[in-house]
Amino acid sequence: MTGIQPQHPAAEHFILHVSDTHFVGDGDLLHERIDSDKNLAELFDGFAKSNARPEAIVFTGDLADTGRADAYERLRALVEPAAEKLGAQVIWVMGNHDERVAFRRGLLDEEGEQSEPVDRVFDVNGLRIIALDSTVPGQHYGEISDEQLDWLRHELEVPAPDGTLIALHHPPVPSPLGLLALVELKDQDRFAEVIAGTDVRGILGGHLHYSTHSTFAGVPVSVASATCYTQDLNVVYPGARGQDGAQSYNLVHIYGDRVLHSVVPIGQFPTVYEMTPEMLESFMKLSADEQLAAVNASVQE
């Protein structure tokens, strides 16, 4: 678009970061209130209006609320056609509500009864994304085993062309919610030792059901909120309250020297003003006073 010259070049990579879909049985509502299928469908319907094209969609765990096979089938049937339209690769990550055998069968087309952690590496046009399974079967807290850390250390020995993102369910961050102390990632210092000084540029997490950001071992951490329900942070410590509102997902833009995370609410909201690309092109040709007058007129309409 002529007349608009940003200070920063276009992003080198663009990823959608989605978390905690918590799909239940067909026709059922999560906690007798939340339509998990509808919320995720609304996410893709809203995102399609942007005409943006992510290279990958990363789901950081708790995909099925109780690990039901039919929930994975329904999730996949919704996500894969949407991803195909976008031209995006789908990256699934295990969460504590997921079940490894059903996860492998339903989402990865792997047969058998494999119960080992689901750790995988993806090359997204030079950006390495490592899906790390932080789950402990039967538990809600997270842990990364010695074997997994050895595997991760080996993978990170050779830098990727555009660096690495690690995606896991349990984010290595503190929380203002007292409840999270019971379900956090354990022994985080061992994980920090493995990634410190490597080409890891960011950590993507979920699990918390609210958006938050921090750093870990010198690496930025970004947690995507849930698409099902969210945690109310305005509760008396150490209480907790799940709420049907503020569901969102993240846009991840990777630049040469930084990673940008943007939170996008799910849903439609009243318009205050709107400028199409064509209108913006004309707007940039106006003087400062004319621009202000145009904005004020748009708001009044």
CSV table of C-alpha atoms in Angstrom, one decimal, residues 132 144 149 152 156 166 168 170-174 184-198 200-204 213-223:
chain,number,residue,atom,x,y,z
A,132,LEU,CA,7.1,-30.9,24.1
A,144,ILE,CA,9.6,-33.0,31.8
A,149,LEU,CA,15.4,-33.2,28.6
A,152,LEU,CA,15.6,-31.8,23.8
A,156,LEU,CA,18.9,-27.9,20.2
A,166,ILE,CA,9.0,-24.6,22.1
A,168,LEU,CA,4.1,-27.1,25.7
A,170,HIS,CA,2.4,-26.2,31.2
A,171,PRO,CA,4.1,-22.8,30.9
A,172,PRO,CA,7.1,-22.2,33.2
A,173,VAL,CA,5.7,-19.0,34.7
A,174,PRO,CA,4.4,-17.8,38.1
A,184,GLU,CA,2.2,-26.0,37.6
A,185,LEU,CA,5.2,-27.3,35.8
A,186,LYS,CA,7.6,-29.0,38.3
A,187,ASP,CA,11.4,-28.8,38.5
A,188,GLN,CA,11.5,-25.8,36.1
A,189,ASP,CA,15.2,-25.2,36.8
A,190,ARG,CA,16.2,-28.3,34.9
A,191,PHE,CA,14.2,-27.2,31.9
A,192,ALA,CA,15.9,-23.8,32.1
A,193,GLU,CA,19.4,-25.3,32.1
A,194,VAL,CA,18.6,-27.1,28.8
A,195,ILE,CA,17.3,-24.1,26.8
A,196,ALA,CA,19.5,-21.3,28.2
A,197,GLY,CA,21.9,-20.1,25.6
A,198,THR,CA,20.3,-22.0,22.7
A,200,VAL,CA,15.0,-20.9,21.5
A,201,ARG,CA,13.3,-17.6,20.8
A,202,GLY,CA,10.0,-18.2,22.5
A,203,ILE,CA,8.0,-20.6,24.6
A,204,LEU,CA,4.3,-21.1,23.8
A,213,HIS,CA,3.5,-13.2,29.4
A,214,SER,CA,6.8,-13.6,31.2
A,215,THR,CA,10.4,-14.7,30.7
A,216,PHE,CA,12.2,-18.0,31.5
A,217,ALA,CA,15.9,-18.6,31.2
A,218,GLY,CA,16.1,-15.4,29.2
A,219,VAL,CA,13.4,-16.6,26.8
A,220,PRO,CA,10.0,-14.8,26.4
A,221,VAL,CA,7.0,-17.0,27.4
A,222,SER,CA,3.6,-16.4,25.9
A,223,VAL,CA,0.5,-18.1,27.2
